[in-house]
Tab-separated table of C-alpha atoms and ligand atoms in Angstrom:
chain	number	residue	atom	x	y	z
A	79	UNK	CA	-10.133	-158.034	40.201
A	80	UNK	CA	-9.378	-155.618	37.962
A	81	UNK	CA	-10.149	-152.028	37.949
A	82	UNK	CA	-10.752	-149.837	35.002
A	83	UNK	CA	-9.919	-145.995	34.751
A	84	UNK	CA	-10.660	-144.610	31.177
A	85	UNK	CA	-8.389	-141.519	31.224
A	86	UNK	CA	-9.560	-140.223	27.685
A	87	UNK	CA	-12.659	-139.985	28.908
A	88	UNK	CA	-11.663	-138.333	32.301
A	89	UNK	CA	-9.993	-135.908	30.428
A	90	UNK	CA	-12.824	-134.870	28.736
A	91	UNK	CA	-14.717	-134.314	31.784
A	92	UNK	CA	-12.484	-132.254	33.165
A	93	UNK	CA	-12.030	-129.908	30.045
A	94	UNK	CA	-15.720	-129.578	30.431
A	95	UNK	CA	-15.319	-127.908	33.695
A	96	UNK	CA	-12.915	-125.552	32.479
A	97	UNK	CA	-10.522	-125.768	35.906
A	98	UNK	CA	-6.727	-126.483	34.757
A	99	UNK	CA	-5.539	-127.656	38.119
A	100	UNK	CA	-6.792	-131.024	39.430
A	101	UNK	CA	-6.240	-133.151	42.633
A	102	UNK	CA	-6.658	-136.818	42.408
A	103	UNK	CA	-7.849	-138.240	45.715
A	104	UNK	CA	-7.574	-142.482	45.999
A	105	UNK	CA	-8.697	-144.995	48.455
A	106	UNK	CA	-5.213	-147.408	49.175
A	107	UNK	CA	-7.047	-149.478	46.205
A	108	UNK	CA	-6.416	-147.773	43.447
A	109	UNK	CA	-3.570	-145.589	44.445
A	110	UNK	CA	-1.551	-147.640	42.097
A	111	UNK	CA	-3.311	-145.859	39.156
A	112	UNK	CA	-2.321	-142.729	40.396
A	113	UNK	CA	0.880	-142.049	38.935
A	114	UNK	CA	0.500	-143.423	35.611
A	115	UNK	CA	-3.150	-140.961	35.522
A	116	UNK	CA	-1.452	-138.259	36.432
A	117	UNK	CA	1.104	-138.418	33.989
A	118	UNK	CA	-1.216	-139.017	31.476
A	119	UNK	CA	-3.352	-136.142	32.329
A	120	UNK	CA	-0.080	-133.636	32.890
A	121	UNK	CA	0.831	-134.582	29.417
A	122	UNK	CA	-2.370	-133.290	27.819
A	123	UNK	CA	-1.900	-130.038	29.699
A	124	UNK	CA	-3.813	-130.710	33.194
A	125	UNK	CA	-1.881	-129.438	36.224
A	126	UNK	CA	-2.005	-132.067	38.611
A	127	UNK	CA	-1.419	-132.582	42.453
A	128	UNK	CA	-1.703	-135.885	44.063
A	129	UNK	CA	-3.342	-135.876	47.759
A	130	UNK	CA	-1.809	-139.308	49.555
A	131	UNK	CA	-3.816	-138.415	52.431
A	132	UNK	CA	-5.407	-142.295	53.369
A	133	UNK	CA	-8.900	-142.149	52.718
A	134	UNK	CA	-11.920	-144.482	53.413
A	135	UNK	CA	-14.733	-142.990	52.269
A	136	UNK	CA	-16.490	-140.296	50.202
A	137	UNK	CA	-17.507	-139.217	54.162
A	138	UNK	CA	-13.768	-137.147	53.718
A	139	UNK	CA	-13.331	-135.155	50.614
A	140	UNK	CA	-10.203	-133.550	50.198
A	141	UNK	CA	-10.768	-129.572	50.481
A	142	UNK	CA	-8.681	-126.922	48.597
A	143	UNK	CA	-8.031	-125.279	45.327
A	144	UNK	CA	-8.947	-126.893	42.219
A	145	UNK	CA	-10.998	-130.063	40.901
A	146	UNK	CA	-11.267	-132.553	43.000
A	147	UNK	CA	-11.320	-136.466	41.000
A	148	UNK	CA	-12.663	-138.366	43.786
A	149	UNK	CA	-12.319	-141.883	42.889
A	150	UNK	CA	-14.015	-145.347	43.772
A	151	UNK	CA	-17.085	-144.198	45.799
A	152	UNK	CA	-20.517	-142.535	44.871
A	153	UNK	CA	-20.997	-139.184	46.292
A	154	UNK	CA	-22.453	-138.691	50.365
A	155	UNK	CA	-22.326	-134.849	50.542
A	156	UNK	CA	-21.561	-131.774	49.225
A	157	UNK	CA	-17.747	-129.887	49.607
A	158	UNK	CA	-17.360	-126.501	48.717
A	159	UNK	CA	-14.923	-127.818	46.448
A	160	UNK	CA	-15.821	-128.529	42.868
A	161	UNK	CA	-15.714	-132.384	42.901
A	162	UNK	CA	-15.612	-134.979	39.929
A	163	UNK	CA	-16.802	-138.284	40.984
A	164	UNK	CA	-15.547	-140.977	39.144
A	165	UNK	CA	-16.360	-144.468	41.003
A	166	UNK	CA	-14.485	-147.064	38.874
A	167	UNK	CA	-15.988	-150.300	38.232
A	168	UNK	CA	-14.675	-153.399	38.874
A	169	UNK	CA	-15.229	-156.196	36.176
A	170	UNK	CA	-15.139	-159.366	38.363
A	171	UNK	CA	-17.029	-161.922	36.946
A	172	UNK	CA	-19.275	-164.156	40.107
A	173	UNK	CA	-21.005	-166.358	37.797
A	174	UNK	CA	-18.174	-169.135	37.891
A	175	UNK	CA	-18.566	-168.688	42.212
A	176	UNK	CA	-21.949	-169.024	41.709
A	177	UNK	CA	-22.322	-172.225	39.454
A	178	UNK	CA	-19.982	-174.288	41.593
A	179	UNK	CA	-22.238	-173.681	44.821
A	180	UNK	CA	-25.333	-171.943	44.609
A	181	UNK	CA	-27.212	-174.826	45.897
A	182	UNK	CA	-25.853	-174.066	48.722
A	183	UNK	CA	-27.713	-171.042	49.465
A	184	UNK	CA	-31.746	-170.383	50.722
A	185	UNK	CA	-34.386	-169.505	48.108
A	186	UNK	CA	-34.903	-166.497	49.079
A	187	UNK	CA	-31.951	-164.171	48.779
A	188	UNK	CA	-31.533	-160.402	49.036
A	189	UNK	CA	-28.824	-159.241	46.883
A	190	UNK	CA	-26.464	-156.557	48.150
A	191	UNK	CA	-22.664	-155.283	46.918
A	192	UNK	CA	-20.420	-152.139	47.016
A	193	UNK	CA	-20.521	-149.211	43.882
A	194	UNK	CA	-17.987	-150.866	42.102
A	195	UNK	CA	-19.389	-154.136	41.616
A	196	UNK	CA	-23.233	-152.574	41.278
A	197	UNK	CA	-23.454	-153.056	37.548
A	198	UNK	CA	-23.018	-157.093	37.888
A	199	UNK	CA	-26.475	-157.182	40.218
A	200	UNK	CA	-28.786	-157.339	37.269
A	201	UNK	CA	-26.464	-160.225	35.698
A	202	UNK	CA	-26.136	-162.160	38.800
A	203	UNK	CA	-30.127	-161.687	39.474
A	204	UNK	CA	-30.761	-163.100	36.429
A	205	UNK	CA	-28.413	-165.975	36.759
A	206	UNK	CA	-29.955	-166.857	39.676
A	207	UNK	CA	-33.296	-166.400	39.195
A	208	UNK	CA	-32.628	-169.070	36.057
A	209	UNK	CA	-31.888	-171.546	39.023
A	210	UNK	CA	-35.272	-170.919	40.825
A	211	UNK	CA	-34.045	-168.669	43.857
A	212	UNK	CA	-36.287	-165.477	44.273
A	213	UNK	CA	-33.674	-162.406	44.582
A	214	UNK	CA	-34.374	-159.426	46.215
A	215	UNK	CA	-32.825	-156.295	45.658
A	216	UNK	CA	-33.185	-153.282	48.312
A	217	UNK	CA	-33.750	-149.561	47.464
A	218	UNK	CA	-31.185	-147.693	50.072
A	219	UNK	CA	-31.716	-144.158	51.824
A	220	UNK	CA	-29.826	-141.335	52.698
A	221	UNK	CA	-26.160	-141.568	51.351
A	222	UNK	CA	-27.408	-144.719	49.326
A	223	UNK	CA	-26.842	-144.316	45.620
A	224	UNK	CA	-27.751	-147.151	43.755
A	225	UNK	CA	-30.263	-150.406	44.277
A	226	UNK	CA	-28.672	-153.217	46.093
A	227	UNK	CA	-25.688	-150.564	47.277
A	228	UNK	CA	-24.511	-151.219	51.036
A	229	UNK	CA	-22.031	-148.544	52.469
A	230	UNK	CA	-20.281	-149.848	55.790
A	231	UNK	CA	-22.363	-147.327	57.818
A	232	UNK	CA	-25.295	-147.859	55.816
A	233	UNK	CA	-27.762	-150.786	55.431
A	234	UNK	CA	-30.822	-149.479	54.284
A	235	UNK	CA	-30.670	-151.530	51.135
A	236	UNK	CA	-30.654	-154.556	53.296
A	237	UNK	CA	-33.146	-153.586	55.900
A	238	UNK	CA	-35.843	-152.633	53.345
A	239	UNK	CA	-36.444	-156.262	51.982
A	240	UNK	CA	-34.834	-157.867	55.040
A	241	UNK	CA	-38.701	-159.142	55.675
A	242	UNK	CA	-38.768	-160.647	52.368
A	243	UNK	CA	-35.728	-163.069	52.375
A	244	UNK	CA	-34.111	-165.922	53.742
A	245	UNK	CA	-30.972	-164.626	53.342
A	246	UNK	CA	-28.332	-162.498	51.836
A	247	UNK	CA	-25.875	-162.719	49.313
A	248	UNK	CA	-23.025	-159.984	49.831
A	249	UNK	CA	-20.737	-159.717	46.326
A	250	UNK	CA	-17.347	-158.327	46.767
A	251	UNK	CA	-13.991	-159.586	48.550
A	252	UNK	CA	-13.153	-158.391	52.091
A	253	UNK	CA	-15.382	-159.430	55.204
A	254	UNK	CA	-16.122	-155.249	56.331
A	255	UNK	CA	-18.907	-155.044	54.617
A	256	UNK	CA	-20.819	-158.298	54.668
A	257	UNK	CA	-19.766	-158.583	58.522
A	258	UNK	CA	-22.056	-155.340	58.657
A	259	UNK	CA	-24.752	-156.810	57.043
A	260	UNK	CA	-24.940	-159.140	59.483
A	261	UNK	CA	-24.488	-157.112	62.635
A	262	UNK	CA	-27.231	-154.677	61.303
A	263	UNK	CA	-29.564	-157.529	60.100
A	264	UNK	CA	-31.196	-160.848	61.268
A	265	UNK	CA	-30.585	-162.742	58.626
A	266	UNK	CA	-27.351	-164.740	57.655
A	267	UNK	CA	-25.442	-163.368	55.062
A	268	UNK	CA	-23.245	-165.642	52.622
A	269	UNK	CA	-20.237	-163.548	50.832
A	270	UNK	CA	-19.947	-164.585	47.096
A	271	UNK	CA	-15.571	-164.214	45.954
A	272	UNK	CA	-13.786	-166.737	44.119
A	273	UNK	CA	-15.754	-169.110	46.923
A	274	UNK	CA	-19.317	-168.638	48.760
A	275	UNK	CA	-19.141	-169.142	52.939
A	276	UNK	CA	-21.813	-167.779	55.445
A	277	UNK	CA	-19.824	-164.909	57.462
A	278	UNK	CA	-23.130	-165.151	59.625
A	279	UNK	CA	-20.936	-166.978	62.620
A	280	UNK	CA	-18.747	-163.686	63.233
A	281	UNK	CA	-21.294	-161.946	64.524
A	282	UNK	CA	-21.599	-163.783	67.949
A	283	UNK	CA	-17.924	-163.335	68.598
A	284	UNK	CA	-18.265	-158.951	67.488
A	285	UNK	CA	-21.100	-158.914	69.835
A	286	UNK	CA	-19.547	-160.531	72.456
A	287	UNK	CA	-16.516	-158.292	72.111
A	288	UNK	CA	-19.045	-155.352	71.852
A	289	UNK	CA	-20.805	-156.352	74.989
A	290	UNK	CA	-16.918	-156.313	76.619
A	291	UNK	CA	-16.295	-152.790	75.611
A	292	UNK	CA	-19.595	-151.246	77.274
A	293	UNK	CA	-18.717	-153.385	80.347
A	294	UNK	CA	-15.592	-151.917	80.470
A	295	UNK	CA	-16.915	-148.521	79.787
A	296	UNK	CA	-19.429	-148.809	82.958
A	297	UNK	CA	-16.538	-147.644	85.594
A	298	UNK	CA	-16.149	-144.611	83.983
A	299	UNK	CA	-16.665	-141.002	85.171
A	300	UNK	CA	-14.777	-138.876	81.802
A	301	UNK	CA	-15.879	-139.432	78.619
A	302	UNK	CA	-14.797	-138.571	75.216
A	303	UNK	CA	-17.364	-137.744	72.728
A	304	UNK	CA	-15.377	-138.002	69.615
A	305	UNK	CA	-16.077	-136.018	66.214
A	306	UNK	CA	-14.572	-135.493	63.111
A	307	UNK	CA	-13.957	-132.730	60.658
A	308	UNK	CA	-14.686	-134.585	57.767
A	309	UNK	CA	-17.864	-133.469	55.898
A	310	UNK	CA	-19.322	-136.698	55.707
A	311	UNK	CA	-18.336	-137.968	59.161
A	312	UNK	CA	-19.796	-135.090	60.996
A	313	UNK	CA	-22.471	-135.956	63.654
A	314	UNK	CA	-22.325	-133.136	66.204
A	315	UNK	CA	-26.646	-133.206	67.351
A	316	UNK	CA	-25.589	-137.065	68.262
A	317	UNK	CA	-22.394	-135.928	70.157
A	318	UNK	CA	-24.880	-133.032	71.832
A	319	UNK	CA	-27.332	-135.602	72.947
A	320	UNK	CA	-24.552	-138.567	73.913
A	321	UNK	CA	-22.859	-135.713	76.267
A	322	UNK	CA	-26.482	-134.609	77.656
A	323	UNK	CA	-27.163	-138.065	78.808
A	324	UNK	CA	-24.112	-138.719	80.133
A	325	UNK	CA	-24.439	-135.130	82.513
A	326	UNK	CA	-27.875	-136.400	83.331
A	327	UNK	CA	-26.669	-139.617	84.199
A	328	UNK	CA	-23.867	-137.779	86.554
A	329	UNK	CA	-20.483	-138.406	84.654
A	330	UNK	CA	-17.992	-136.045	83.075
A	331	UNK	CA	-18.704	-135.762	79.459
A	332	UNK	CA	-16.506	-133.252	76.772
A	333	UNK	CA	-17.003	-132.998	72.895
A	334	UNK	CA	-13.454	-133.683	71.640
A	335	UNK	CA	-12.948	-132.726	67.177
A	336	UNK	CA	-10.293	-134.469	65.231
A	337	UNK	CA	-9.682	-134.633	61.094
A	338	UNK	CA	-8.499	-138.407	61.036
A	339	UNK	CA	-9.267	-140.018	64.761
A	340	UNK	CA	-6.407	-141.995	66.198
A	341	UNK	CA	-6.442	-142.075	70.496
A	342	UNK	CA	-2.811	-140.967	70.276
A	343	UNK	CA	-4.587	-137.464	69.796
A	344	UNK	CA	-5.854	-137.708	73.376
A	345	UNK	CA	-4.476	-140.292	75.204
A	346	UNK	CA	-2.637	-137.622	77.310
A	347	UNK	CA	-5.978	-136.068	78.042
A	348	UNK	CA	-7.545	-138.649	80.912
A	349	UNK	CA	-10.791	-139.758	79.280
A	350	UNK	CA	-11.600	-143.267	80.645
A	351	UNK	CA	-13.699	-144.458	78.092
A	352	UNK	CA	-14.441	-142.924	74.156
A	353	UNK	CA	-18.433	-142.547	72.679
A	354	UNK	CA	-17.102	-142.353	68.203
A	355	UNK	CA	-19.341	-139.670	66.967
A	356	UNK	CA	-17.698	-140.162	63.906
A	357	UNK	CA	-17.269	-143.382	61.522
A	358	UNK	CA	-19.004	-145.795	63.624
A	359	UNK	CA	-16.820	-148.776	62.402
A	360	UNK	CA	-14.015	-147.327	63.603
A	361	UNK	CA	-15.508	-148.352	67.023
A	362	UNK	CA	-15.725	-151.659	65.275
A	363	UNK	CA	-13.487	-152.828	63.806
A	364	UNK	CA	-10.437	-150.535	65.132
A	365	UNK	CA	-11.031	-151.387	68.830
A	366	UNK	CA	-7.424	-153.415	68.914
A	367	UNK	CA	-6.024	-150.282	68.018
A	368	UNK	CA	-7.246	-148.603	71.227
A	369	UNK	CA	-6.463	-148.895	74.801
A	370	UNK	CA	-9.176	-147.605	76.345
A	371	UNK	CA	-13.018	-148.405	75.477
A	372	UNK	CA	-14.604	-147.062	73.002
A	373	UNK	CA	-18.506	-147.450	72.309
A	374	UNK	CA	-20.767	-146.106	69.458
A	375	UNK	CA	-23.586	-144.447	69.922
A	376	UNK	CA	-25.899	-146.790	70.306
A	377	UNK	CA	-23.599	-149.004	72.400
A	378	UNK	CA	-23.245	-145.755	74.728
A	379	UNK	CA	-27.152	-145.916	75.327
A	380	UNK	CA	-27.087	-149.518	76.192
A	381	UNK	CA	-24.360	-148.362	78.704
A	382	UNK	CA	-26.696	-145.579	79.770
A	383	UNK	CA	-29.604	-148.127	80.595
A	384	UNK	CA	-31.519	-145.756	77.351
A	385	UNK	CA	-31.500	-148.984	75.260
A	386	UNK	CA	-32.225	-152.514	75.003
A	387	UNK	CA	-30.786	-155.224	72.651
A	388	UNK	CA	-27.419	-154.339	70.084
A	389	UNK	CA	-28.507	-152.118	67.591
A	390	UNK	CA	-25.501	-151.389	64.607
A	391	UNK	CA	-24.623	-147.456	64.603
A	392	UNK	CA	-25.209	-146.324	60.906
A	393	UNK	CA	-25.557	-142.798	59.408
A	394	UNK	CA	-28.555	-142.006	57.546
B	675	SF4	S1	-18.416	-143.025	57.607
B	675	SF4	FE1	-17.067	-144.847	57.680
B	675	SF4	S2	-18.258	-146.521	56.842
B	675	SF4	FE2	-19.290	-144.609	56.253
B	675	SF4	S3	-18.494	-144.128	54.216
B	675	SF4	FE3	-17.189	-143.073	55.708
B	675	SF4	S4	-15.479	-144.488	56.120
B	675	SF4	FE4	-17.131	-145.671	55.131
């Protein structure tokens, strides 16, 4: 894996804006370019200011004074602060993963990755299509920037050729994102790094824990309907309606706002159970972290007898 930041070229972009003072915001990724960038920059005559804050997503821009150089992810919405994009590619090369055990994989695939492997899709489409598979590749909505692009609250990509393929092929390391494929999806979904495996068989054991949560949810009476501060994160019409159908359905319900959500914030506060009005995979794939239950939104209508059959919680 290796990332690439061009700083010349950064530089020029941010002359172009004409703001001297600049904050570099990093996901824990690429935070090790941050010092050496900022240098670099500071020595050309940019005033720079380093925001550690840990961030997941370009669902939380950092706010404030300045240019904002928001690296590694395409843009979702719109800050009042003057923001520089810059979504650094990643160069891995998946054709040597791919010769060694393609024939592993169904005909017809859909082809999906993250923004900083999007550039390889035409390559690898190509490749594969030279070994008689039929690839697929999904136009996403909403916060969906490029063909083929799957955010970890966002599957559209997937879901619009879903019909169309046997599978899918997920390129990139790291089992968040394919694992959502798969929970939002009925087909199985191989991941292609260094080695190709089916991460299709995870999905029983999420669901079951899923399933566990809303049990334990059911004895309830106070619930938390948790939102966030962050621009992209905010969901406050599904927080309205969650809390509505839990009055209707006779239990306490309260709209609770936090910047980064952590149950420490309100573990003093007697909620029995948590609805995340926030990032949905914090619900997720955070659960351990949490003592008491807490559902997404979708899992909270299940509980509510409103829905039938899991249904992934994504933001359009
Ligand atoms: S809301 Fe969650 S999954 Fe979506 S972009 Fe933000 S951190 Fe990622």
């Amino acid at each position: 894996m290796m990332f690439k930041i061009d700083g010349e070229s950064l530089f020029r972009e941010i002359k172009k804006r004409r703001i001297g003072k600049v904050v570099l915001q990093m996901p824990e990724g690429l935070k090790s370019h941050a010092v050496d960038l900022a240098l670099f920059l500071e020595a050309r005559g940019v005033n720079v200011t380093i925001y550690a804050e840990p961030c997941f997503g370009a669902c939380d821009l950092y706010e404030g004074e300045g240019l904002l150089i928001h690296f590694g992810h395409s843009p979702i919405y719109g800050s009042r602060t003057p923001t520089l994009f810059y979504e650094v590619e990643d160069d891995y090369d998946f054709i040597p993963a791919l010769s060694g055990t393609s024939s592993r994989l169904p005909k017809k695939l859909g082809l999906l990755t993250t923004v900083q492997h999007v550039k390889t899709i035409p390559k690898v489409k190509e490749f594969l299509e030279g070994r008689g598979y039929s690839v697929y590749i999904g136009k996403g909505k909403g916060r969906i920037r490029y063909p083929g692009q799957v955010l970890g609250c966002n599957f559209s990509a997937a879901k619009s050729v879903e019909k169309k393929v046997d599978a899918f092929l997920f390129l990139g390391s790291g089992m968040f994102h394919p694992i959502g494929v798969a929970l939002a999806t009925n087909k199985p979904v191989f991941r292609c790094y260094e080695t190709i495996e089916e991460v299709t068989s995870e999905k029983e054991s999420i669901l079951k824990q899923r399933y566990g949560e809303i049990f334990r949810a059911g004895d309830g009476e106070k619930f938390g309907i948790l939102t966030s501060k962050k621009g992209g994160q905010r969901r406050r019409k599904d927080a309205s309606k969650i809390k509505g159908m839990f009055e209707r359905a006779g239990k306490k319900a309260l709209i609770v706002e936090m910047d980064a959500l952590s149950e420490d914030k309100v573990a003093s506060m007697g909620f029995d159970a948590f609805v995340m009005c926030a990032c949905p995979r914090i619900a997720i794939d955070d659960s351990s972290l949490w003592k008491k239950p807490v559902l997404t939104v979708h899992e909270a209508e299940i509980l509510l007898g409103k829905r039938k059959g899991y249904v992934l919680d994504e933001i359009p």
